[in-house]
Amino acid sequence: MSLPYFIAPEPARGELDGAEGRHAVTVKRIGVGERIMLVDGAGTAAEIAVAEIRGKDYLRGEVLALTQVPQPTPRITVVQAIPKAERAELAVDLAVQGGADAIVPWLSNRTIARWPADKQGKQVAKWQAVAREAAKQSRRAWVPQVAEPVTTNQLRELVVGKQALVLHEDAVAPISGVEFADEVFLIVGPEGGIGPEELEALGADAVKLGPEVLRTASAAFAALCAIGAVTERW
């Protein structure tokens, strides 16, 4: 069974405190003698044997192993059209479980959920918190970073000159037949799909994921699994 993961700024110190320490000591009831993993979210991972617990939010342990986990190749940035509130967190959670290396919220033309300018920071922070917890749950040493939301025009500038794939139900080319570059932008449209004018404006390649039409919240996860199976990511 894999060890529980907790995020610490300096895993090599073998210490955990603050909110993560409280989660380990008070919520998970980690005890002296147990082994856990400390990660910094940027690839550094330390296996420690807990030697001391103080109060409700501090533990210290002996570092048994310290490793630097490389980023997977190809590196995949998921561009997610912002779903309705009840599906937004699910979309982020599944994308992180599937292996997304970064997430960009997208305000597409057909996006129903809109983030007011004065609340964008709060929404990005919410997505980042979901990504953080999903990374821990799926035992990842890398925590995907959530970018500021982009419009279609901004997205076009972001992906120019790079490999950008749009999941589209009317596409002919299957995703399994793509020759992947080292960096890939995987674009997931809103419920109802991407309109032809917007697809053309993005300048990205449309690919078909499979015979079924998936919800926007689960499409990135399915695509990441498909890419993992045909590349060195898995």
GROMACS .gro file of C-alpha atoms in nm:
model
  234
    1MET     CA    1   0.000   0.000   0.000
    2SER     CA    2   0.136   0.343  -0.092
    3LEU     CA    3   0.231   0.589   0.179
    4PRO     CA    4   0.017   0.897   0.252
    5TYR     CA    5   0.147   1.218   0.092
    6PHE     CA    6   0.174   1.558   0.257
    7ILE     CA    7   0.307   1.882   0.114
    8ALA     CA    8   0.600   2.049   0.287
    9PRO     CA    9   0.815   2.339   0.162
   10GLU     CA   10   1.139   2.153   0.241
   11PRO     CA   11   1.083   1.777   0.246
   12ALA     CA   12   1.451   1.707   0.320
   13ARG     CA   13   1.406   1.857   0.668
   14GLY     CA   14   1.161   1.583   0.759
   15GLU     CA   15   0.926   1.829   0.929
   16LEU     CA   16   0.560   1.908   0.884
   17ASP     CA   17   0.355   2.181   1.050
   18GLY     CA   18   0.075   2.429   0.982
   19ALA     CA   19  -0.238   2.315   0.801
   20GLU     CA   20  -0.065   2.010   0.653
   21GLY     CA   21   0.074   1.915   0.991
   22ARG     CA   22  -0.272   1.943   1.146
   23HIS     CA   23  -0.414   1.725   0.870
   24ALA     CA   24  -0.149   1.460   0.935
   25VAL     CA   25  -0.155   1.467   1.316
   26THR     CA   26  -0.516   1.550   1.399
   27VAL     CA   27  -0.717   1.430   1.099
   28LYS     CA   28  -0.515   1.134   0.971
   29ARG     CA   29  -0.386   1.050   1.320
   30ILE     CA   30  -0.036   0.973   1.197
   31GLY     CA   31   0.166   0.830   1.487
   32VAL     CA   32   0.530   0.783   1.587
   33GLY     CA   33   0.687   0.499   1.391
   34GLU     CA   34   0.467   0.540   1.085
   35ARG     CA   35   0.614   0.623   0.745
   36ILE     CA   36   0.484   0.905   0.526
   37MET     CA   37   0.593   1.095   0.216
   38LEU     CA   38   0.669   1.467   0.217
   39VAL     CA   39   0.668   1.643  -0.121
   40ASP     CA   40   0.719   2.003  -0.219
   41GLY     CA   41   0.491   1.991  -0.524
   42ALA     CA   42   0.788   2.051  -0.756
   43GLY     CA   43   0.925   1.698  -0.778
   44THR     CA   44   1.114   1.658  -0.450
   45ALA     CA   45   0.993   1.368  -0.237
   46ALA     CA   46   1.115   1.246   0.100
   47GLU     CA   47   1.013   0.926   0.274
   48ILE     CA   48   1.027   0.975   0.647
   49ALA     CA   49   0.975   0.764   0.958
   50VAL     CA   50   0.789   0.974   1.212
   51ALA     CA   51   0.994   1.014   1.529
   52GLU     CA   52   0.821   1.296   1.714
   53ILE     CA   53   0.477   1.458   1.735
   54ARG     CA   54   0.409   1.782   1.919
   55GLY     CA   55   0.069   1.932   1.976
   56LYS     CA   56  -0.196   1.904   1.708
   57ASP     CA   57  -0.002   2.019   1.403
   58TYR     CA   58   0.367   1.929   1.417
   59LEU     CA   59   0.562   1.616   1.338
   60ARG     CA   60   0.924   1.539   1.268
   61GLY     CA   61   1.086   1.229   1.131
   62GLU     CA   62   1.400   1.063   1.001
   63VAL     CA   63   1.448   1.097   0.628
   64LEU     CA   64   1.482   0.746   0.490
   65ALA     CA   65   1.503   0.837   0.122
   66LEU     CA   66   1.514   1.160  -0.077
   67THR     CA   67   1.433   1.156  -0.447
   68GLN     CA   68   1.376   1.401  -0.730
   69VAL     CA   69   1.088   1.280  -0.945
   70PRO     CA   70   1.124   1.394  -1.309
   71GLN     CA   71   0.833   1.555  -1.488
   72PRO     CA   72   0.660   1.317  -1.729
   73THR     CA   73   0.706   1.353  -2.103
   74PRO     CA   74   0.523   1.485  -2.293
   75ARG     CA   75   0.428   1.771  -2.063
   76ILE     CA   76   0.054   1.827  -2.090
   77THR     CA   77  -0.129   2.147  -2.010
   78VAL     CA   78  -0.504   2.100  -1.985
   79VAL     CA   79  -0.701   2.400  -2.108
   80GLN     CA   80  -1.041   2.355  -1.947
   81ALA     CA   81  -1.345   2.554  -2.052
   82ILE     CA   82  -1.492   2.662  -1.719
   83PRO     CA   83  -1.779   2.426  -1.632
   84LYS     CA   84  -2.080   2.508  -1.422
   85ALA     CA   85  -2.000   2.536  -1.053
   86GLU     CA   86  -2.107   2.185  -0.961
   87ARG     CA   87  -1.873   2.030  -1.220
   88ALA     CA   88  -1.574   2.265  -1.201
   89GLU     CA   89  -1.407   2.098  -0.903
   90LEU     CA   90  -1.472   1.754  -1.050
   91ALA     CA   91  -1.306   1.857  -1.378
   92VAL     CA   92  -0.994   1.977  -1.196
   93ASP     CA   93  -0.983   1.675  -0.965
   94LEU     CA   94  -1.007   1.427  -1.253
   95ALA     CA   95  -0.755   1.615  -1.467
   96VAL     CA   96  -0.499   1.600  -1.187
   97GLN     CA   97  -0.568   1.232  -1.126
   98GLY     CA   98  -0.514   1.174  -1.497
   99GLY     CA   99  -0.175   1.344  -1.483
  100ALA     CA  100  -0.224   1.704  -1.602
  101ASP     CA  101   0.096   1.902  -1.554
  102ALA     CA  102  -0.075   2.242  -1.560
  103ILE     CA  103  -0.432   2.369  -1.590
  104VAL     CA  104  -0.557   2.680  -1.768
  105PRO     CA  105  -0.921   2.790  -1.713
  106TRP     CA  106  -1.073   2.902  -2.042
  107LEU     CA  107  -1.357   3.148  -2.095
  108SER     CA  108  -1.478   3.009  -2.426
  109ASN     CA  109  -1.752   3.169  -2.634
  110ARG     CA  110  -2.002   2.908  -2.515
  111THR     CA  111  -1.892   2.905  -2.152
  112ILE     CA  112  -2.196   2.959  -1.932
  113ALA     CA  113  -2.013   3.001  -1.602
  114ARG     CA  114  -1.848   3.342  -1.592
  115TRP     CA  115  -1.600   3.462  -1.333
  116PRO     CA  116  -1.641   3.832  -1.247
  117ALA     CA  117  -1.308   4.016  -1.262
  118ASP     CA  118  -1.312   4.082  -0.889
  119LYS     CA  119  -1.361   3.713  -0.811
  120GLN     CA  120  -1.119   3.552  -1.054
  121GLY     CA  121  -0.841   3.531  -0.796
  122LYS     CA  122  -1.070   3.351  -0.553
  123GLN     CA  123  -1.182   3.103  -0.818
  124VAL     CA  124  -0.825   3.030  -0.930
  125ALA     CA  125  -0.729   2.972  -0.566
  126LYS     CA  126  -1.021   2.731  -0.531
  127TRP     CA  127  -0.909   2.535  -0.837
  128GLN     CA  128  -0.552   2.534  -0.705
  129ALA     CA  129  -0.669   2.394  -0.370
  130VAL     CA  130  -0.855   2.114  -0.551
  131ALA     CA  131  -0.545   2.041  -0.762
  132ARG     CA  132  -0.331   2.027  -0.449
  133GLU     CA  133  -0.557   1.777  -0.274
  134ALA     CA  134  -0.601   1.564  -0.586
  135ALA     CA  135  -0.223   1.550  -0.631
  136LYS     CA  136  -0.179   1.425  -0.276
  137GLN     CA  137  -0.458   1.170  -0.315
  138SER     CA  138  -0.307   1.034  -0.637
  139ARG     CA  139   0.044   1.027  -0.484
  140ARG     CA  140   0.203   1.286  -0.710
  141ALA     CA  141   0.530   1.463  -0.632
  142TRP     CA  142   0.431   1.739  -0.875
  143VAL     CA  143   0.131   1.961  -0.802
  144PRO     CA  144  -0.014   2.113  -1.123
  145GLN     CA  145  -0.032   2.490  -1.120
  146VAL     CA  146  -0.357   2.661  -1.215
  147ALA     CA  147  -0.310   2.968  -1.434
  148GLU     CA  148  -0.521   3.280  -1.460
  149PRO     CA  149  -0.826   3.237  -1.689
  150VAL     CA  150  -0.784   3.319  -2.057
  151THR     CA  151  -1.020   3.428  -2.332
  152THR     CA  152  -1.017   3.263  -2.674
  153ASN     CA  153  -0.793   3.537  -2.814
  154GLN     CA  154  -0.550   3.495  -2.526
  155LEU     CA  155  -0.555   3.118  -2.568
  156ARG     CA  156  -0.471   3.153  -2.937
  157GLU     CA  157  -0.164   3.356  -2.843
  158LEU     CA  158  -0.071   3.104  -2.574
  159VAL     CA  159  -0.068   2.803  -2.807
  160VAL     CA  160   0.075   2.963  -3.123
  161GLY     CA  161   0.368   2.758  -3.249
  162LYS     CA  162   0.293   2.475  -3.006
  163GLN     CA  163   0.110   2.146  -3.035
  164ALA     CA  164  -0.251   2.216  -2.941
  165LEU     CA  165  -0.520   1.949  -2.960
  166VAL     CA  166  -0.891   2.019  -2.930
  167LEU     CA  167  -1.114   1.731  -2.826
  168HIS     CA  168  -1.399   1.744  -3.076
  169GLU     CA  169  -1.677   1.495  -3.146
  170ASP     CA  170  -1.678   1.572  -3.520
  171ALA     CA  171  -1.305   1.523  -3.564
  172VAL     CA  172  -1.180   1.243  -3.788
  173ALA     CA  173  -0.825   1.195  -3.658
  174PRO     CA  174  -0.815   0.975  -3.345
  175ILE     CA  175  -0.607   1.089  -3.051
  176SER     CA  176  -0.431   0.752  -3.051
  177GLY     CA  177  -0.277   0.833  -3.389
  178VAL     CA  178  -0.119   1.164  -3.286
  179GLU     CA  179   0.260   1.198  -3.283
  180PHE     CA  180   0.306   1.392  -2.962
  181ALA     CA  181   0.557   1.670  -2.914
  182ASP     CA  182   0.740   1.725  -2.585
  183GLU     CA  183   0.481   1.985  -2.485
  184VAL     CA  184   0.110   1.949  -2.555
  185PHE     CA  185  -0.189   2.173  -2.492
  186LEU     CA  186  -0.503   1.965  -2.451
  187ILE     CA  187  -0.810   2.183  -2.503
  188VAL     CA  188  -1.145   2.078  -2.358
  189GLY     CA  189  -1.450   2.272  -2.467
  190PRO     CA  190  -1.763   2.361  -2.273
  191GLU     CA  191  -2.084   2.162  -2.250
  192GLY     CA  192  -2.229   2.176  -2.600
  193GLY     CA  193  -1.887   2.175  -2.765
  194ILE     CA  194  -1.676   2.430  -2.946
  195GLY     CA  195  -1.831   2.624  -3.233
  196PRO     CA  196  -1.667   2.605  -3.578
  197GLU     CA  197  -1.566   2.972  -3.579
  198GLU     CA  198  -1.396   2.942  -3.242
  199LEU     CA  199  -1.224   2.619  -3.343
  200GLU     CA  200  -1.085   2.790  -3.651
  201ALA     CA  201  -0.979   3.093  -3.447
  202LEU     CA  202  -0.775   2.876  -3.210
  203GLY     CA  203  -0.569   2.729  -3.493
  204ALA     CA  204  -0.551   2.396  -3.307
  205ASP     CA  205  -0.589   2.042  -3.438
  206ALA     CA  206  -0.921   1.871  -3.369
  207VAL     CA  207  -0.892   1.510  -3.249
  208LYS     CA  208  -1.151   1.249  -3.163
  209LEU     CA  209  -1.131   1.082  -2.826
  210GLY     CA  210  -1.365   0.792  -2.893
  211PRO     CA  211  -1.713   0.695  -3.010
  212GLU     CA  212  -1.886   0.839  -2.703
  213VAL     CA  213  -1.938   1.206  -2.623
  214LEU     CA  214  -1.796   1.278  -2.278
  215ARG     CA  215  -1.893   1.552  -2.038
  216THR     CA  216  -1.656   1.844  -2.015
  217ALA     CA  217  -1.566   1.742  -1.659
  218SER     CA  218  -1.441   1.395  -1.758
  219ALA     CA  219  -1.301   1.456  -2.108
  220ALA     CA  220  -0.953   1.566  -1.997
  221PHE     CA  221  -0.918   1.264  -1.769
  222ALA     CA  222  -1.007   1.024  -2.049
  223ALA     CA  223  -0.772   1.198  -2.293
  224LEU     CA  224  -0.485   1.199  -2.045
  225CYS     CA  225  -0.529   0.826  -1.993
  226ALA     CA  226  -0.528   0.769  -2.368
  227ILE     CA  227  -0.210   0.975  -2.408
  228GLY     CA  228  -0.048   0.799  -2.116
  229ALA     CA  229  -0.108   0.462  -2.280
  230VAL     CA  230   0.064   0.554  -2.607
  231THR     CA  231   0.356   0.760  -2.470
  232GLU     CA  232   0.627   0.721  -2.208
  233ARG     CA  233   0.409   0.893  -1.948
  234TRP     CA  234   0.295   0.549  -1.837
   0.00000   0.00000   0.00000
